[in-house]
Amino acid sequence: MLFETMPVITGAETDAALRFCAEQVVRNLPEFTYQFQKAYSEHSFYQPIENTDWTTGFWTGEIWLSYEYMTAAGDPSAALLKKAGEIQVESFLDRIVRKIEVDHHDMGFLYTPSCVAAYKLTGNQKGREAAIKAADQLITRYHPVGEFIQAWGAMDAPENYRLIIDCLLNLPLLYWASDETGDLRYRDIAEKHIHTAIRNVIREDYSTWHTFFFDRKTGAPDHGATCQGYRDGSAWARGQAWGIYGCALAYRYTKQPEYIDLFCHVSEYFLRHLPADMIPYWDLTFTDGDDQPRDSSSASIAACGMLEMIRFMEPDDAAVWRTYAMQLVKSLLDHYAVTDPAVSNGLVLHSTYSNHSPYNTCNHYGVDECNSWGDYFYMEALTRLQKDWNPYW
Ligand code: GLY
């Protein structure tokens, strides 16, 4: 086993960390009930935004995770959290009805931790309606030629005839929609996308491509390219982490045995490229001694993927991956988590959204800050460690 001497988080630490997160979320409610947290903090503080970005579902997801925690703890703030979650669900319903900034593939990131969660936890019917409409929107982005869901841009734009690895997290919405409606179209599209994505984004050495292009006429795989990684051919840390969680979800939904093997290989690549404290730099090319920012959100996403996968593993293998997840979360707690509300209104510092390099195609923002998914997946990992969690995904 790698990182043999790294400590694991204890049960008491998990509970205390989760309590701090839930209390931080409650403290944020006055500012962020009718508005949402921006994707990333500035000088460690989130500003409020309207419900227009691909990231707003994570904040609502934090509200629902806090609601779960406070309900179990018998804390009266549970009622406040439920009310705030319901207000946000109404905003998501309005957004999908009016089609505000929904011409992209991130319907799962938006509608799973917000609306599917609301429906699963409280039977919220507006959440159900909104999430089914979001699934309808997502399948409009499916290309039968190539069998994938296009991530970004106009559907006829040649420069965007591609999928991205992150999309594996958007697909549970489609499986859920099939289960809810009995309409198998959603699930069929999800399954086709999963197979296409996994066949193409995972390289021979089990590092991953961020994005992958297909031939528009034949659908044949064309080439991989990065957008947010350091360069083509390197492994963007968060892409690798989406791959870890994505393989676990792919197994859960398809039960293809080879996806467990792929999960192990993709996760091992991630672990082998971590610095001493296990929290990756923004691209796995970098390590201790490199003057580069971290992406703490990748550690949380990877931990969640591991905790998802172990639900389907033999006990000995499950124990190994649970230990890695507990080490990742312990390091986040000890060195990256916010401990003082005066320092930040977020949950986890030192994350990187989009770091421009001479070799990539992304803009530069949210570097070495909190970000909304980093906070959400940290809470999800803690919740998964604390109890037998019924996943929103
Ligand atoms: N899904 C976009 C990102 O991870 O930055």
XYZ file of C-alpha atoms and ligand atoms in Angstrom:
398
model
C 0.000 0.000 0.000
C 1.184 3.549 -0.758
C 1.282 6.246 1.968
C 1.465 3.601 4.672
C 2.423 6.044 7.417
C -0.243 8.643 6.666
C -2.895 8.938 9.405
C -6.579 8.244 8.783
C -9.415 10.448 9.969
C -11.125 9.165 13.135
C -14.862 8.908 13.720
C -14.782 11.774 16.213
C -12.835 13.979 13.772
C -15.283 13.142 10.982
C -18.244 14.132 13.100
C -16.624 17.352 14.348
C -15.583 18.320 10.800
C -19.062 17.682 9.463
C -20.597 19.693 12.290
C -18.299 22.626 11.491
C -19.295 22.434 7.799
C -23.014 22.282 8.587
C -22.700 25.218 10.974
C -20.762 27.183 8.364
C -23.542 26.492 5.838
C -26.163 27.681 8.362
C -24.124 30.863 8.960
C -24.165 31.478 5.199
C -27.921 31.097 4.740
C -28.859 34.787 5.196
C -26.683 35.733 2.208
C -27.140 32.579 0.137
C -30.789 31.520 0.216
C -32.198 33.639 -2.616
C -28.792 33.749 -4.265
C -26.019 31.251 -4.839
C -22.325 31.084 -4.105
C -20.082 32.037 -6.989
C -18.062 29.122 -8.413
C -14.937 30.223 -6.574
C -14.064 32.490 -3.676
C -12.075 35.723 -3.959
C -9.576 36.206 -1.138
C -11.300 33.185 0.426
C -14.812 34.692 0.419
C -17.631 33.736 -1.922
C -19.730 36.485 -3.413
C -23.427 35.924 -4.208
C -24.559 35.290 -7.804
C -27.824 34.527 -9.593
C -28.569 30.937 -10.591
C -26.753 31.041 -13.925
C -23.441 29.159 -13.689
C -22.840 25.382 -14.050
C -21.782 25.245 -10.395
C -24.771 26.509 -8.411
C -26.092 23.018 -7.578
C -23.124 22.376 -5.308
C -24.110 25.082 -2.844
C -27.666 23.704 -2.722
C -26.131 20.251 -2.254
C -24.238 21.559 0.768
C -27.551 22.779 2.159
C -29.060 19.299 1.748
C -26.037 17.556 3.282
C -26.248 19.977 6.210
C -29.964 19.290 6.472
C -29.212 15.557 6.720
C -26.591 16.162 9.411
C -28.654 18.585 11.488
C -31.781 16.411 11.238
C -29.882 13.393 12.580
C -28.373 15.576 15.319
C -31.826 16.844 16.344
C -30.641 20.405 15.731
C -33.398 23.002 15.155
C -31.464 24.531 12.229
C -32.653 21.539 10.156
C -35.946 23.381 9.536
C -34.131 26.490 8.295
C -31.989 24.392 5.982
C -35.023 22.611 4.550
C -36.739 25.903 3.830
C -33.609 27.307 2.149
C -33.231 24.122 0.076
C -36.853 24.418 -1.063
C -36.370 28.047 -2.096
C -33.339 27.051 -4.135
C -35.204 24.173 -5.781
C -37.812 26.700 -6.982
C -35.009 28.684 -8.557
C -33.752 25.551 -10.342
C -37.242 24.800 -11.636
C -37.564 28.338 -12.943
C -34.124 28.097 -14.554
C -34.891 24.935 -16.512
C -38.407 26.090 -17.490
C -36.983 29.359 -18.814
C -33.859 27.619 -20.188
C -31.428 30.014 -18.546
C -27.831 29.006 -19.349
C -28.600 25.336 -19.880
C -27.038 24.830 -23.324
C -24.257 22.586 -22.010
C -23.899 19.130 -20.478
C -23.717 20.087 -16.808
C -27.350 19.295 -16.046
C -26.246 16.548 -13.643
C -23.909 18.780 -11.672
C -26.695 21.333 -11.454
C -29.758 19.208 -10.797
C -28.498 16.132 -8.910
C -27.230 17.619 -5.625
C -30.020 20.217 -5.632
C -33.252 18.794 -7.029
C -32.744 15.021 -7.041
C -31.454 15.383 -3.483
C -34.534 17.396 -2.461
C -36.813 14.770 -3.945
C -34.952 11.818 -2.411
C -34.764 13.414 1.036
C -38.125 15.145 1.336
C -40.256 14.014 -1.626
C -40.086 17.547 -3.087
C -42.233 17.399 -6.259
C -40.810 20.589 -7.764
C -37.385 19.009 -7.437
C -38.608 15.938 -9.297
C -40.179 18.012 -12.061
C -37.094 20.195 -12.453
C -34.711 17.242 -12.536
C -36.738 15.401 -15.194
C -36.793 18.543 -17.335
C -33.029 18.814 -16.849
C -32.618 15.205 -18.007
C -34.705 16.065 -21.099
C -32.370 18.973 -21.747
C -29.263 16.827 -21.299
C -30.285 14.200 -23.840
C -30.698 16.893 -26.516
C -26.892 17.025 -26.507
C -26.470 13.386 -27.540
C -24.725 12.636 -30.844
C -25.658 9.227 -32.272
C -22.663 9.665 -34.610
C -19.934 8.893 -32.110
C -22.398 7.931 -29.342
C -21.594 10.655 -26.838
C -23.042 13.716 -25.122
C -21.401 16.927 -26.315
C -20.050 18.982 -23.459
C -19.898 22.554 -24.593
C -20.991 24.927 -27.325
C -23.403 24.792 -30.247
C -24.220 21.273 -31.395
C -23.072 22.010 -34.957
C -19.763 23.603 -33.942
C -16.883 21.473 -35.313
C -14.500 22.742 -32.630
C -16.762 21.239 -30.005
C -17.489 17.767 -31.392
C -16.150 16.280 -28.188
C -16.913 14.916 -24.765
C -15.107 15.699 -21.540
C -14.256 13.339 -18.682
C -16.261 15.412 -16.154
C -19.490 14.336 -17.893
C -19.431 10.953 -16.156
C -20.855 12.775 -13.128
C -23.729 14.165 -15.200
C -25.066 10.715 -16.085
C -26.623 9.574 -12.783
C -29.326 12.171 -13.537
C -30.264 10.158 -16.630
C -30.419 6.834 -14.783
C -32.538 8.456 -12.103
C -34.871 9.925 -14.761
C -35.389 6.486 -16.319
C -36.152 4.971 -12.935
C -38.638 7.741 -12.162
C -40.431 7.864 -15.504
C -40.008 4.350 -16.867
C -38.661 5.910 -20.073
C -35.508 4.001 -20.968
C -34.216 6.592 -23.455
C -32.319 8.440 -20.743
C -30.558 5.324 -19.500
C -29.695 4.114 -23.033
C -28.012 7.411 -23.835
C -26.144 7.421 -20.517
C -24.887 3.906 -21.143
C -23.697 4.694 -24.658
C -21.877 7.784 -23.424
C -20.224 5.866 -20.565
C -18.817 3.231 -22.910
C -17.604 5.809 -25.427
C -16.048 7.995 -22.743
C -14.286 5.224 -20.880
C -12.939 3.665 -24.093
C -11.348 6.946 -25.133
C -10.421 9.196 -22.223
C -8.346 6.631 -20.321
C -4.844 6.341 -21.763
C -2.644 3.252 -21.781
C -0.852 4.316 -18.595
C -4.239 5.052 -16.938
C -3.775 8.782 -16.920
C -6.699 10.552 -18.582
C -7.578 13.035 -21.274
C -9.670 15.988 -20.205
C -11.485 16.196 -23.550
C -11.779 13.853 -26.538
C -12.809 14.684 -30.112
C -14.686 12.518 -32.615
C -14.972 12.607 -36.391
C -18.224 14.389 -37.220
C -18.974 12.259 -40.293
C -18.055 8.787 -39.085
C -18.078 9.140 -35.286
C -14.610 7.575 -35.136
C -12.444 8.593 -32.170
C -10.131 11.379 -33.308
C -7.886 12.844 -30.645
C -7.595 13.891 -27.019
C -6.818 17.432 -25.896
C -6.663 19.291 -22.651
C -8.481 22.461 -21.758
C -7.811 22.912 -18.034
C -4.763 20.645 -17.656
C -1.206 21.921 -17.966
C -0.687 20.556 -21.478
C -1.934 17.850 -23.842
C -0.634 14.561 -22.520
C -0.361 15.624 -18.890
C -2.981 14.539 -16.360
C -5.144 17.403 -15.116
C -5.649 16.517 -11.438
C -9.385 17.138 -11.407
C -9.907 15.271 -14.665
C -8.218 12.246 -13.087
C -10.435 12.658 -10.006
C -13.586 12.896 -12.153
C -12.311 9.692 -13.794
C -12.021 7.945 -10.411
C -15.542 8.885 -9.355
C -16.766 8.356 -12.921
C -15.463 4.765 -13.100
C -17.098 3.966 -9.751
C -20.437 5.332 -10.965
C -20.005 3.610 -14.332
C -19.657 0.310 -12.486
C -22.613 1.000 -10.229
C -24.877 1.703 -13.188
C -23.597 -0.793 -15.789
C -22.099 -3.562 -13.588
C -19.365 -4.133 -16.192
C -16.631 -5.921 -14.159
C -13.798 -4.251 -16.096
C -14.868 -0.875 -14.722
C -13.736 -1.973 -11.244
C -10.271 -2.727 -12.681
C -10.219 0.605 -14.449
C -11.229 2.364 -11.249
C -8.246 0.730 -9.479
C -5.771 1.668 -12.235
C -6.990 5.255 -12.624
C -6.958 5.702 -8.832
C -3.471 4.202 -8.521
C -2.190 6.619 -11.164
C -3.651 9.457 -9.100
C -2.132 8.192 -5.832
C 1.308 7.618 -7.389
C 1.425 11.220 -8.546
C 0.474 12.850 -5.247
C 2.877 14.899 -3.160
C 3.769 13.885 0.408
C 0.579 15.274 1.991
C -1.628 13.507 -0.618
C -3.304 16.692 -1.857
C -2.552 17.130 -5.559
C -1.160 20.082 -7.377
C -3.552 21.284 -10.091
C -1.919 19.012 -12.652
C -0.357 15.665 -11.718
C 2.756 16.694 -13.642
C 3.692 18.808 -10.627
C 4.824 17.647 -7.227
C 6.607 18.761 -4.056
C 9.075 21.521 -4.789
C 7.175 22.858 -7.802
C 5.963 26.405 -7.324
C 2.404 25.598 -8.415
C -1.046 25.833 -6.812
C -2.874 22.830 -5.384
C -6.297 21.604 -6.293
C -7.695 20.369 -2.993
C -11.073 19.722 -4.658
C -9.515 16.798 -6.574
C -8.678 15.064 -3.306
C -12.292 15.335 -2.124
C -13.690 14.102 -5.445
C -11.269 11.153 -5.485
C -12.189 10.246 -1.891
C -15.891 10.262 -2.800
C -15.188 8.036 -5.808
C -13.317 5.566 -3.603
C -16.113 5.544 -1.033
C -18.641 4.935 -3.817
C -16.613 2.070 -5.311
C -16.125 0.183 -2.029
C -19.868 -0.399 -1.791
C -19.375 -2.949 -4.564
C -16.008 -4.465 -3.606
C -14.943 -7.536 -1.656
C -14.189 -6.630 2.004
C -10.352 -6.818 1.705
C -10.225 -4.525 -1.333
C -12.843 -2.233 0.170
C -10.712 -1.822 3.309
C -7.737 -0.641 1.225
C -9.704 1.987 -0.688
C -11.546 3.147 2.416
C -8.170 3.706 4.079
C -6.959 5.841 1.166
C -10.170 7.873 1.313
C -9.761 8.355 5.076
C -6.164 9.499 4.575
C -7.154 11.986 1.882
C -9.902 13.455 4.052
C -7.633 13.563 7.111
C -5.053 15.571 5.191
C -7.760 17.931 3.926
C -9.035 18.377 7.456
C -5.599 18.976 8.987
C -4.087 21.256 6.343
C -6.749 22.667 3.986
C -10.130 22.911 5.733
C -11.426 26.248 6.955
C -11.507 26.301 10.759
C -12.360 29.945 11.400
C -15.341 31.715 9.765
C -13.381 34.986 9.965
C -10.871 33.557 7.469
C -13.347 32.295 4.875
C -17.048 31.687 4.295
C -16.131 28.484 2.415
C -15.163 25.037 3.637
C -11.866 24.086 1.959
C -9.012 26.366 0.889
C -6.340 25.907 -1.805
C -8.359 24.690 -4.732
C -7.826 25.605 -8.378
C -10.615 26.107 -10.878
C -8.905 27.206 -14.061
C -5.180 27.868 -14.299
C -3.950 29.175 -17.623
C -0.652 27.742 -18.891
C 1.252 28.403 -22.152
C -0.065 25.038 -23.419
C -3.727 24.935 -22.432
C -6.878 26.678 -23.647
C -8.563 27.832 -20.451
C -8.955 31.261 -18.913
C -7.383 32.123 -15.590
C -9.578 32.338 -12.512
C -10.262 30.764 -9.136
C -6.628 29.795 -8.539
C -5.697 28.858 -4.955
C -9.170 29.625 -3.634
C -12.174 27.728 -2.291
C -14.535 26.452 -4.941
C -18.083 25.320 -4.717
C -17.559 21.686 -5.762
C -14.490 21.399 -3.531
C -16.666 22.353 -0.584
C -19.550 20.115 -1.658
C -17.444 16.969 -2.246
C -15.531 17.484 1.014
C -18.881 17.426 2.824
C -20.019 14.446 0.765
C -16.831 12.516 1.653
C -17.304 13.276 5.354
C -20.953 12.225 5.133
C -20.030 8.979 3.374
C -17.498 8.268 6.136
C -19.932 9.112 8.900
C -22.857 6.932 7.847
C -24.235 4.571 5.223
C -25.214 7.412 2.901
C -27.901 7.122 0.230
C -26.147 8.908 -2.662
C -27.763 11.802 -4.489
C -25.863 10.649 -7.634
N -16.347 20.475 -14.584
C -15.494 21.595 -14.704
C -14.356 21.574 -13.774
O -14.096 20.566 -13.110
O -13.672 22.596 -13.695
